Every structure is written in C-alpha cells, then in structure tokens.
Short mmCIF file of C-alpha atoms in Angstrom, two decimals:
data_model
loop_
_atom_site.label_atom_id
_atom_site.label_comp_id
_atom_site.label_asym_id
_atom_site.label_seq_id
_atom_site.Cartn_x
_atom_site.Cartn_y
_atom_site.Cartn_z
CA UNK A 6 136.34 67.94 88.50
CA UNK A 7 133.08 68.93 86.78
CA UNK A 8 131.23 71.94 88.12
CA UNK A 9 127.43 72.18 88.24
CA UNK A 10 125.23 75.22 88.71
CA UNK A 11 121.65 74.59 89.91
CA UNK A 12 118.86 77.07 89.26
CA UNK A 13 115.53 76.51 91.01
CA UNK A 14 112.13 77.86 90.04
CA UNK A 15 108.74 77.41 91.68
CA UNK A 16 107.65 76.08 95.04
CA UNK A 17 109.43 75.05 98.23
CA UNK A 18 109.28 71.42 97.10
CA UNK A 19 111.51 72.31 94.16
CA UNK A 20 114.08 73.93 96.44
CA UNK A 21 114.08 70.78 98.59
CA UNK A 22 114.56 68.68 95.45
CA UNK A 23 117.49 70.84 94.33
CA UNK A 24 119.17 70.11 97.66
CA UNK A 25 118.72 66.38 97.02
CA UNK A 26 120.24 66.85 93.56
CA UNK A 27 123.17 68.72 95.10
CA UNK A 28 123.81 65.87 97.52
CA UNK A 29 123.74 63.21 94.79
CA UNK A 30 126.18 65.22 92.68
CA UNK A 31 128.63 65.88 95.51
CA UNK A 32 128.72 62.18 96.41
CA UNK A 33 129.72 61.51 92.80
CA UNK A 34 132.59 64.02 92.71
CA UNK A 35 130.76 66.92 91.11
CA UNK A 36 131.14 70.40 92.57
CA UNK A 37 128.04 72.58 93.03
CA UNK A 38 129.05 76.18 92.30
CA UNK A 39 127.29 79.48 93.07
CA UNK A 40 128.38 81.29 89.89
CA UNK A 41 126.97 80.14 86.55
CA UNK A 42 130.12 81.43 84.81
CA UNK A 43 132.13 78.68 86.53
CA UNK A 44 129.83 75.84 85.52
CA UNK A 45 130.27 73.00 83.06
CA UNK A 46 126.61 72.01 83.52
CA UNK A 47 123.56 74.15 84.29
CA UNK A 48 120.64 72.25 85.80
CA UNK A 49 117.32 74.12 85.79
CA UNK A 50 114.81 72.71 88.28
CA UNK A 51 111.41 73.68 86.95
CA UNK A 52 107.79 74.29 87.84
CA UNK A 53 104.84 73.49 85.56
CA UNK A 54 101.92 74.76 87.63
CA UNK A 55 101.25 77.77 85.38
CA UNK A 56 102.13 78.62 81.82
CA UNK A 57 104.09 81.74 82.79
CA UNK A 58 106.35 79.54 84.95
CA UNK A 59 107.26 77.47 81.90
CA UNK A 60 107.73 80.55 79.74
CA UNK A 61 110.28 81.85 82.27
CA UNK A 62 112.24 78.62 81.84
CA UNK A 63 112.19 78.85 78.05
CA UNK A 64 113.40 82.45 78.27
CA UNK A 65 116.22 81.39 80.58
CA UNK A 66 117.28 78.60 78.21
CA UNK A 67 117.53 81.14 75.37
CA UNK A 68 119.62 83.45 77.59
CA UNK A 69 122.05 80.62 78.27
CA UNK A 70 122.58 80.06 74.53
CA UNK A 71 124.81 83.15 74.43
CA UNK A 72 127.00 81.60 77.12
CA UNK A 73 127.12 78.32 75.16
CA UNK A 74 128.39 80.26 72.14
CA UNK A 75 131.43 81.32 74.20
CA UNK A 76 132.31 77.98 75.82
CA UNK A 77 131.22 74.39 76.35
CA UNK A 78 128.18 74.39 78.59
CA UNK A 79 125.59 71.63 78.88
CA UNK A 80 122.02 72.39 79.99
CA UNK A 81 119.61 70.01 81.68
CA UNK A 82 115.95 70.60 82.57
CA UNK A 83 114.81 68.89 85.76
CA UNK A 84 111.51 68.58 87.57
CA UNK A 85 107.88 69.04 86.68
CA UNK A 86 108.27 70.77 83.31
CA UNK A 87 110.63 68.01 82.19
CA UNK A 88 108.15 65.38 83.36
CA UNK A 89 105.23 67.08 81.62
CA UNK A 90 106.89 67.67 78.22
CA UNK A 91 109.48 64.87 78.15
CA UNK A 92 111.27 64.53 74.78
CA UNK A 93 109.15 67.33 73.31
CA UNK A 94 111.27 69.72 75.34
CA UNK A 95 114.49 68.38 73.79
CA UNK A 96 113.02 68.88 70.33
CA UNK A 97 111.81 72.43 70.98
CA UNK A 98 114.90 73.62 72.86
CA UNK A 99 117.80 72.27 70.82
CA UNK A 100 120.47 73.63 73.18
CA UNK A 101 119.13 71.47 76.04
CA UNK A 102 121.07 68.21 76.43
CA UNK A 103 118.80 66.25 78.77
CA UNK A 104 115.51 66.26 80.66
CA UNK A 105 114.90 64.48 83.94
CA UNK A 106 111.74 64.04 85.99
CA UNK A 107 111.60 64.36 89.80
CA UNK A 108 111.85 60.61 90.46
CA UNK A 109 115.02 60.04 88.40
CA UNK A 110 117.62 62.12 90.22
CA UNK A 111 119.67 59.10 91.31
CA UNK A 112 120.57 58.65 87.62
CA UNK A 113 122.08 62.13 87.32
CA UNK A 114 125.77 61.09 87.46
CA UNK A 115 125.42 58.55 84.64
CA UNK A 116 123.30 60.95 82.56
CA UNK A 117 125.85 63.76 82.97
CA UNK A 118 128.57 61.36 81.85
CA UNK A 119 126.61 60.60 78.68
CA UNK A 120 125.88 64.27 78.07
CA UNK A 121 129.58 65.11 78.40
CA UNK A 122 130.17 62.77 75.45
CA UNK A 123 127.64 64.64 73.34
CA UNK A 124 124.64 62.38 73.81
CA UNK A 125 121.12 63.51 74.70
CA UNK A 126 118.94 61.85 77.31
CA UNK A 127 115.40 61.81 78.71
CA UNK A 128 114.72 60.17 82.10
CA UNK A 129 111.09 60.75 83.01
CA UNK A 130 109.77 57.51 84.50
CA UNK A 131 107.72 58.08 87.65
CA UNK A 132 108.21 55.85 90.67
CA UNK A 133 105.75 54.24 93.08
CA UNK A 134 108.28 54.15 95.94
CA UNK A 135 111.02 56.80 95.54
CA UNK A 136 111.23 59.25 98.48
CA UNK A 137 115.02 59.88 98.62
CA UNK A 138 114.76 59.23 102.37
CA UNK A 139 118.34 57.91 102.55
CA UNK A 140 119.85 61.07 101.01
CA UNK A 141 120.94 63.90 103.29
CA UNK A 142 120.26 67.07 101.26
CA UNK A 143 122.98 69.64 100.69
CA UNK A 144 121.74 72.97 102.07
CA UNK A 145 122.16 75.29 99.10
CA UNK A 146 120.78 78.52 100.59
CA UNK A 147 123.67 78.78 103.01
CA UNK A 148 121.89 80.80 105.70
CA UNK A 149 122.25 78.07 108.31
CA UNK A 150 118.99 79.14 109.98
CA UNK A 151 116.00 77.65 108.15
CA UNK A 152 115.78 74.41 106.17
CA UNK A 153 113.20 72.40 104.24
CA UNK A 154 112.50 68.73 104.91
CA UNK A 155 110.51 66.84 102.30
CA UNK A 156 108.29 64.31 104.13
CA UNK A 157 106.38 62.88 101.17
CA UNK A 158 106.17 62.99 97.40
CA UNK A 159 103.38 62.96 94.85
CA UNK A 160 99.67 63.67 95.18
CA UNK A 161 96.39 61.73 95.05
CA UNK A 162 93.96 64.66 94.89
CA UNK A 163 93.75 65.15 91.10
CA UNK A 164 92.31 68.66 91.21
CA UNK A 165 90.96 69.42 87.74
CA UNK A 166 93.40 72.27 87.06
CA UNK A 167 96.58 70.73 88.49
CA UNK A 168 99.47 68.90 86.81
CA UNK A 169 101.18 67.73 90.00
CA UNK A 170 99.74 64.17 90.13
CA UNK A 171 100.96 63.71 86.56
CA UNK A 172 104.40 65.25 87.06
CA UNK A 173 105.18 63.94 90.56
CA UNK A 174 103.28 60.67 90.61
CA UNK A 175 101.35 58.88 93.31
CA UNK A 176 101.52 59.96 96.93
CA UNK A 177 104.05 58.18 99.15
CA UNK A 178 105.34 59.08 102.60
CA UNK A 179 108.87 58.92 103.99
CA UNK A 180 109.89 56.81 106.97
CA UNK A 181 109.24 59.04 110.02
CA UNK A 182 112.52 57.92 111.58
CA UNK A 183 114.46 59.35 108.64
CA UNK A 184 112.52 62.62 108.89
CA UNK A 185 113.13 62.89 112.62
CA UNK A 186 116.84 62.16 112.17
CA UNK A 187 117.15 64.79 109.44
CA UNK A 188 115.49 67.39 111.68
CA UNK A 189 117.66 66.41 114.65
CA UNK A 190 120.82 66.65 112.57
CA UNK A 191 119.83 70.09 111.30
CA UNK A 192 119.27 71.29 114.87
CA UNK A 193 122.65 69.90 115.94
CA UNK A 194 124.22 71.80 113.03
CA UNK A 195 122.75 75.05 114.36
CA UNK A 196 119.54 75.38 112.33
CA UNK A 197 116.71 77.03 114.24
CA UNK A 198 113.73 76.29 111.97
CA UNK A 199 112.53 73.45 109.74
CA UNK A 200 109.59 73.36 107.33
CA UNK A 201 108.02 69.97 106.62
CA UNK A 202 107.00 69.81 102.96
CA UNK A 203 104.48 67.83 100.95
CA UNK A 204 101.90 68.47 98.26
CA UNK A 205 99.36 67.67 100.98
CA UNK A 206 101.14 67.23 104.31
CA UNK A 207 97.89 66.48 106.17
CA UNK A 208 97.62 63.15 104.36
CA UNK A 209 101.08 62.00 105.47
CA UNK A 210 100.80 58.44 106.71
CA UNK A 211 103.42 55.79 107.41
CA UNK A 212 102.36 52.17 107.83
CA UNK A 213 105.31 49.83 108.05
CA UNK A 214 106.82 47.40 110.55
CA UNK A 215 103.88 47.92 112.92
CA UNK A 216 104.80 51.63 113.04
CA UNK A 217 101.73 53.69 112.14
CA UNK A 218 102.35 57.43 112.10
CA UNK A 219 100.03 60.18 110.89
CA UNK A 220 100.89 63.81 110.37
CA UNK A 221 99.87 65.05 113.86
CA UNK A 222 102.15 62.48 115.51
CA UNK A 223 104.99 63.31 113.11
CA UNK A 224 104.66 67.00 113.98
CA UNK A 225 104.76 66.14 117.68
CA UNK A 226 107.91 64.05 117.23
CA UNK A 227 109.70 66.89 115.46
CA UNK A 228 108.53 69.48 117.99
CA UNK A 229 109.92 67.36 120.82
CA UNK A 230 113.47 67.49 119.43
CA UNK A 231 113.98 70.85 121.14
CA UNK A 232 111.85 73.83 122.19
CA UNK A 233 114.46 75.95 120.39
CA UNK A 234 113.66 74.37 117.01
CA UNK A 235 110.75 76.04 115.23
CA UNK A 236 108.58 73.75 113.13
CA UNK A 237 106.49 74.83 110.14
CA UNK A 238 104.68 72.87 107.43
CA UNK A 239 103.24 73.34 103.94
CA UNK A 240 100.85 72.75 102.30
CA UNK A 241 97.54 71.72 103.91
CA UNK A 242 94.46 70.47 102.11
CA UNK A 243 91.20 71.63 103.75
CA UNK A 244 89.59 68.18 103.47
CA UNK A 245 92.34 66.65 105.65
CA UNK A 246 92.92 69.38 108.27
CA UNK A 247 92.10 67.54 111.50
CA UNK A 248 91.29 68.74 115.00
CA UNK A 249 94.07 66.41 116.19
CA UNK A 250 96.66 68.41 114.23
CA UNK A 251 95.30 71.70 115.58
CA UNK A 252 95.51 70.35 119.13
CA UNK A 253 99.16 69.38 118.60
CA UNK A 254 99.90 72.84 117.19
CA UNK A 255 98.28 74.47 120.22
CA UNK A 256 100.24 72.21 122.61
CA UNK A 257 103.75 73.10 121.43
CA UNK A 258 104.92 76.75 121.43
CA UNK A 259 107.68 75.92 118.93
CA UNK A 260 105.17 74.74 116.30
CA UNK A 261 104.59 77.93 114.37
CA UNK A 262 101.10 79.38 114.42
CA UNK A 263 100.54 79.72 110.70
CA UNK A 264 98.48 77.53 108.37
CA UNK A 265 98.41 77.75 104.60
CA UNK A 266 94.94 76.54 103.59
CA UNK A 267 94.22 76.92 99.86
CA UNK A 268 90.59 77.84 99.19
CA UNK A 269 90.73 78.27 95.36
CA UNK A 270 87.08 79.46 95.17
CA UNK A 271 84.22 80.52 97.40
CA UNK A 272 81.64 78.80 95.20
CA UNK A 273 80.43 75.28 95.97
CA UNK A 274 79.83 74.55 92.29
CA UNK A 275 83.31 75.71 91.33
CA UNK A 276 84.91 73.64 94.09
CA UNK A 277 83.01 70.60 92.85
CA UNK A 278 84.11 70.93 89.22
CA UNK A 279 87.65 71.68 90.45
CA UNK A 280 87.44 68.33 92.32
CA UNK A 281 88.50 69.97 95.57
CA UNK A 282 86.48 67.51 97.71
CA UNK A 283 85.13 70.06 100.20
CA UNK A 284 82.41 72.70 100.31
CA UNK A 285 82.60 76.35 101.42
CA UNK A 286 80.79 75.28 104.60
CA UNK A 287 83.41 72.63 105.35
CA UNK A 288 86.18 75.13 104.66
CA UNK A 289 84.68 77.71 107.03
CA UNK A 290 84.24 74.96 109.64
CA UNK A 291 87.98 74.34 109.45
CA UNK A 292 88.66 78.08 109.78
CA UNK A 293 86.45 78.17 112.87
CA UNK A 294 88.36 75.19 114.32
CA UNK A 295 91.68 76.97 113.74
CA UNK A 296 90.39 80.08 115.51
CA UNK A 297 89.05 77.97 118.39
CA UNK A 298 92.21 75.96 119.06
CA UNK A 299 94.81 78.57 118.01
CA UNK A 300 93.34 82.08 118.33
CA UNK A 301 96.59 83.79 117.30
CA UNK A 302 97.12 81.63 114.18
CA UNK A 303 97.66 83.40 110.88
CA UNK A 304 95.95 81.91 107.84
CA UNK A 305 97.13 82.19 104.24
CA UNK A 306 95.64 80.80 101.05
CA UNK A 307 95.71 80.18 97.29
CA UNK A 308 92.94 81.31 94.94
CA UNK A 309 92.21 80.98 91.22
CA UNK A 310 90.32 83.69 89.35
CA UNK A 311 88.39 82.76 86.22
CA UNK A 312 88.33 78.97 86.31
CA UNK A 313 86.22 77.32 83.59
CA UNK A 314 82.55 78.49 83.57
CA UNK A 315 82.99 80.75 86.62
CA UNK A 316 80.13 83.26 86.76
CA UNK A 317 80.24 86.78 88.10
CA UNK A 318 78.14 85.66 91.06
CA UNK A 319 80.64 82.92 91.86
CA UNK A 320 83.47 85.43 91.68
CA UNK A 321 81.60 87.50 94.25
CA UNK A 322 81.36 84.37 96.44
CA UNK A 323 85.15 84.20 96.41
CA UNK A 324 85.38 87.84 97.47
CA UNK A 325 82.88 87.10 100.25
CA UNK A 326 85.07 84.20 101.41
CA UNK A 327 88.02 86.58 101.69
CA UNK A 328 85.91 88.96 103.78
CA UNK A 329 84.82 86.16 106.10
CA UNK A 330 88.22 84.55 106.63
CA UNK A 331 90.37 87.71 106.50
CA UNK A 332 93.55 86.05 105.26
CA UNK A 333 96.92 87.42 106.29
CA UNK A 334 98.38 86.63 102.88
CA UNK A 335 97.20 85.07 99.63
CA UNK A 336 98.77 83.68 96.46
CA UNK A 337 96.38 84.90 93.79
CA UNK A 338 96.37 83.81 90.15
CA UNK A 339 94.15 83.83 87.12
CA UNK A 340 93.42 80.42 85.64
CA UNK A 341 96.00 78.97 83.25
CA UNK A 342 95.02 75.81 81.37
CA UNK A 343 97.73 73.14 81.68
CA UNK A 344 98.07 70.33 79.18
CA UNK A 345 97.43 66.85 80.53
CA UNK A 346 95.09 67.91 83.32
CA UNK A 347 91.46 66.85 83.65
CA UNK A 348 90.40 70.40 82.76
CA UNK A 349 92.41 70.38 79.53
CA UNK A 350 90.71 67.14 78.44
CA UNK A 351 87.12 67.74 79.48
CA UNK A 352 86.57 71.47 80.04
CA UNK A 353 86.70 74.66 78.00
CA UNK A 354 88.74 77.65 79.07
CA UNK A 355 85.78 79.92 78.38
CA UNK A 356 86.43 82.98 80.55
CA UNK A 357 87.94 85.83 78.49
CA UNK A 358 91.38 86.91 79.63
CA UNK A 359 90.27 90.49 80.32
CA UNK A 360 87.54 89.16 82.63
CA UNK A 361 90.05 86.91 84.42
CA UNK A 362 92.39 89.86 84.83
CA UNK A 363 89.68 92.13 86.21
CA UNK A 364 88.50 89.49 88.68
CA UNK A 365 92.07 88.84 89.81
CA UNK A 366 92.68 92.56 90.30
CA UNK A 367 89.55 92.78 92.46
CA UNK A 368 90.75 89.91 94.63
CA UNK A 369 94.21 91.45 94.94
CA UNK A 370 92.79 94.84 95.91
CA UNK A 371 90.51 93.34 98.55
CA UNK A 372 93.27 91.18 100.00
CA UNK A 373 95.55 94.23 100.18
CA UNK A 374 92.95 96.07 102.27
CA UNK A 375 92.44 93.08 104.56
CA UNK A 376 96.18 92.48 105.04
CA UNK A 377 96.74 96.12 105.96
CA UNK A 378 93.85 96.06 108.45
CA UNK A 379 95.17 92.83 109.96
CA UNK A 380 98.67 94.28 110.31
CA UNK A 381 97.40 97.47 111.91
CA UNK A 382 95.92 95.32 114.66
CA UNK A 383 99.44 94.04 115.39
CA UNK A 384 100.72 97.50 116.39
CA UNK A 385 101.68 97.50 120.06
CA UNK A 386 102.09 93.72 120.28
CA UNK A 387 105.43 92.07 121.07
CA UNK A 388 106.61 88.92 119.28
CA UNK A 389 109.50 86.52 119.46
CA UNK A 390 111.32 86.86 116.14
CA UNK A 391 113.89 84.57 114.55
CA UNK A 392 116.41 86.95 112.98
CA UNK A 393 117.12 86.12 109.33
CA UNK A 394 119.58 88.89 108.47
CA UNK A 395 119.73 92.39 106.97
CA UNK A 396 116.56 93.78 105.45
CA UNK A 397 116.47 94.38 101.70
CA UNK A 398 116.32 98.15 102.09
CA UNK A 399 119.02 98.83 104.67
CA UNK A 400 121.94 96.97 106.25
CA UNK A 401 121.29 99.00 109.38
CA UNK A 402 118.02 97.15 109.80
CA UNK A 403 117.47 93.45 110.32
CA UNK A 404 114.42 91.36 109.63
CA UNK A 405 112.92 88.12 110.80
CA UNK A 406 109.64 86.26 111.12
CA UNK A 407 107.41 85.67 114.07
CA UNK A 408 105.58 82.42 114.72
CA UNK A 409 102.76 83.64 112.45
CA UNK A 410 105.27 83.89 109.57
CA UNK A 411 104.93 87.67 109.38
CA UNK A 412 108.07 89.56 108.45
CA UNK A 413 109.15 92.19 110.98
CA UNK A 414 111.83 94.81 110.23
CA UNK A 415 113.69 96.51 113.10
CA UNK A 416 116.92 98.38 113.89
CA UNK A 417 119.86 96.00 114.17
CA UNK A 418 121.23 97.20 117.53
CA UNK A 419 123.82 94.44 117.90
CA UNK A 420 121.73 91.36 117.10
CA UNK A 421 122.91 88.66 114.73
CA UNK A 422 121.22 86.31 112.27
CA UNK A 423 119.96 83.15 113.93
CA UNK A 424 119.12 84.78 117.26
CA UNK A 425 115.70 84.83 118.86
CA UNK A 426 114.78 88.38 119.89
CA UNK A 427 111.63 90.11 121.10
CA UNK A 428 110.31 92.90 118.90
CA UNK A 429 107.41 95.26 119.57
CA UNK A 430 105.41 96.26 116.49
CA UNK A 431 105.30 100.03 116.01
CA UNK A 432 104.03 100.44 112.43
CA UNK A 433 103.20 98.41 109.34
CA UNK A 434 102.50 98.17 105.64
CA UNK A 435 100.17 95.63 104.07
CA UNK A 436 103.12 93.24 103.64
CA UNK A 437 105.50 93.99 106.52
CA UNK A 438 105.51 94.82 110.21
CA UNK A 439 107.92 97.46 111.54
CA UNK A 440 109.15 97.31 115.09
CA UNK A 441 111.72 97.98 117.80
CA UNK A 442 113.76 95.57 119.90
CA UNK A 443 112.53 94.91 123.41
CA UNK A 444 115.45 94.34 125.79
#
C-alpha cells in the first residue's frame, strides 16, 4: 500500500484543503503517514500570496532531492503555487513529478498512478462548481479539539496585489446542510471548536432549492448545534461586514468574540488603487459597529507596507489607523509583487526595498506597543479558556485560547486538553496572557 506524506504551507484554507486531500487518498487505499521517511510520495500544499512563501517551497524541494538520491520518492506540488506556475514549475524543478491546482484534487489517485509509472502530470484547470462538499476531511492535526470547515472557495474581489482569484477561481459557496452536518459530526466526535473558512466568509450565500442562506444565518445554524461548540470564522472583508452578523455574534456566547478585518492601508487613495472597495471612513464605521454590538470583541488585521506609489504621508495614515483601532494582533508584510495580478500588469513596484522595510518596522513597533497595552488591560480579568495542551516552554504549564482568541498560559494543576476552564489573567507579554486557574 502506497504511503503519502502531506506538507502544508500558508493559510488555514490550505490546511483545510490538505485534509480534503487526505480523505480522497484514504478512500483510494493510500496511507497518509506522519514521517516523511516512510513516504513513497510527498505532496507539498503551497501558498503563492508572497514571493518568500514560494521561495520556501523551492528550498524544500531541493532539500528533498537528497532523500530522492537514497530511494524512490515522488514529489507533487499542490495548491496555489501549482496553479500560478503550472508546467513552468515542472520545468524549473526537475525532481517534481506533478503539479495540481486546488480544484483538481479528485484526480489525485489517477495522477499518482501515472507518476508511479514514471510519467509527469499537470492538472491545473479551475472549476466553476467544485466545493468538495461531499468529502468528509481527514483531520490531520490530531488534536481532536479544534477543526477547520471550508464553507466556500474562490474569490470575486480581485484586489490589485492578490493572486487568489487567479489561483482559486470564482467564488462559490457550499450547501449549508453539508456544512452543518460536518460541524455536527465533529461535535459528536468530541471536537470543541470549529472555524468556518473562506477567502471572504461575509459574502457566503447559498441560493438553491428555495433555500436562501447568508453568512449570518449560517453562523446561527452552527452556533445552535450546541452551546459547548465554539464557532470562529476567517476571513472577513470590511465591505461585507454587516450589522446582522454582529447581532448574531452578540446573541450567542459560543460564537467567539474575535474578528479578523484586514485594513491593508489607512489611505483612501491606496485603498482605491488596491481595489479594496471601501474607504477609511467605512472601515472605521465597521470598527465602531463592532465595538457597539460586541464591546469585548478583539480585532485583528492584515496590512501591506510599501504598496505601489505609497507616499510617506500615506504610510503615516496607516500608522494613524493602527492608533485609532488599537488592534490586538496584526499580520504585517511589505509589498511583494506577484505575477499575474492586476498590479503586475498595470503598476510599477516603485518603492525601494529599504523604504518598505523601514515602514514595515515602524508598523511592527507600533503594533507591539499597542498589543502590550491592550494585554495589560486584561490583567485581573477572568476568562473561559479552551485548553489546547502543554505550552511550548514547559510541560508543567498548559495553554489555551479565550473567546477573543488570545493565548493564555497557566499552571496545569490537573486539567486536560479539551476542557473548558476559567483562568484569571495575572501578567502578560505583548503576545501572550499569563494566568492562574480559578476553581
């Protein structure tokens, strides 16, 4: 029986896709192994959002060449990088046997059979309808506590800098009944938390058989499965964040009070040329709505430093946005031009790298100060925490997240992973809360 090792890079969507891949393989008599040394095939599920993500993949492919010199080992590149580069990747990485885009995973068994015979293959056709809604993913992380549920695929936003619409195709939503059943099954199997995933979950919409379901109603359906099942979601687009969704979040205690709301820039001109479809005023209106409906909600974001033509004044506008919103966490990057995007065709990457780096460092420094100040305000508060397991630093300490998705570390004192416990915050860093169990 052939053994397959799956490596996943990038976002939560990629991890969800790897679990779909695992399910398809197991149904076709392949074994998914946890040790690459046991594998006959290595499948690398890739990200193409930034250039450094792709460079990591190329480095990993070169590392695997040494293993191929010792024994027969076939390598396949899956996901967004495969979709973006297609056969070019096979030409540039001669030890890769096949590439496969994110809408072609049902073909994996037949492609692996061809590869085993020494043939090469490229399956990169995007689909208008594929959602894999009939496939029950294999849970590869093995913690039995938290799981991802992909509710939609693709994207219609076409932000100037982003490859996702080109690597994942048009937006399409899954049947809500299949999503609800997947969440219910996970809860029955002992999972305590699910995260609903989409490139833009707010725009989820199902219209079929007189069943019209938007994202707020879908969230409500999942929350009603059990008050013991936590529900999270990612990622939101500011243009689609509705008051209706915020009202649903406020209504159900088991819907986690955390919203990831990418801002990308504080400048109206930059947002316009990025094709973000909102203004700073609209964005701040949505922040105000979050604070009004869910006062204890944490807010996280994405930001790009040094996008095409960004001025120093516009960079300062982004810093001002951080001061106004006071994010709890931010994913911060300097701009990386990606081939095939609108920006690569019609814009010039004209900000020097040293300027991008300096602007990024200023954003990181400011966000570090804000995160530390936010966390200091948590000292003395008590939260319900879902225990994930031992902390990275000590087996004598456990860690888990509160509803606001903040990690809290505390002395173990007899608790086990998967339990809900109450923890009082006693200290903090900019990234982590420290606490003690409340009995």
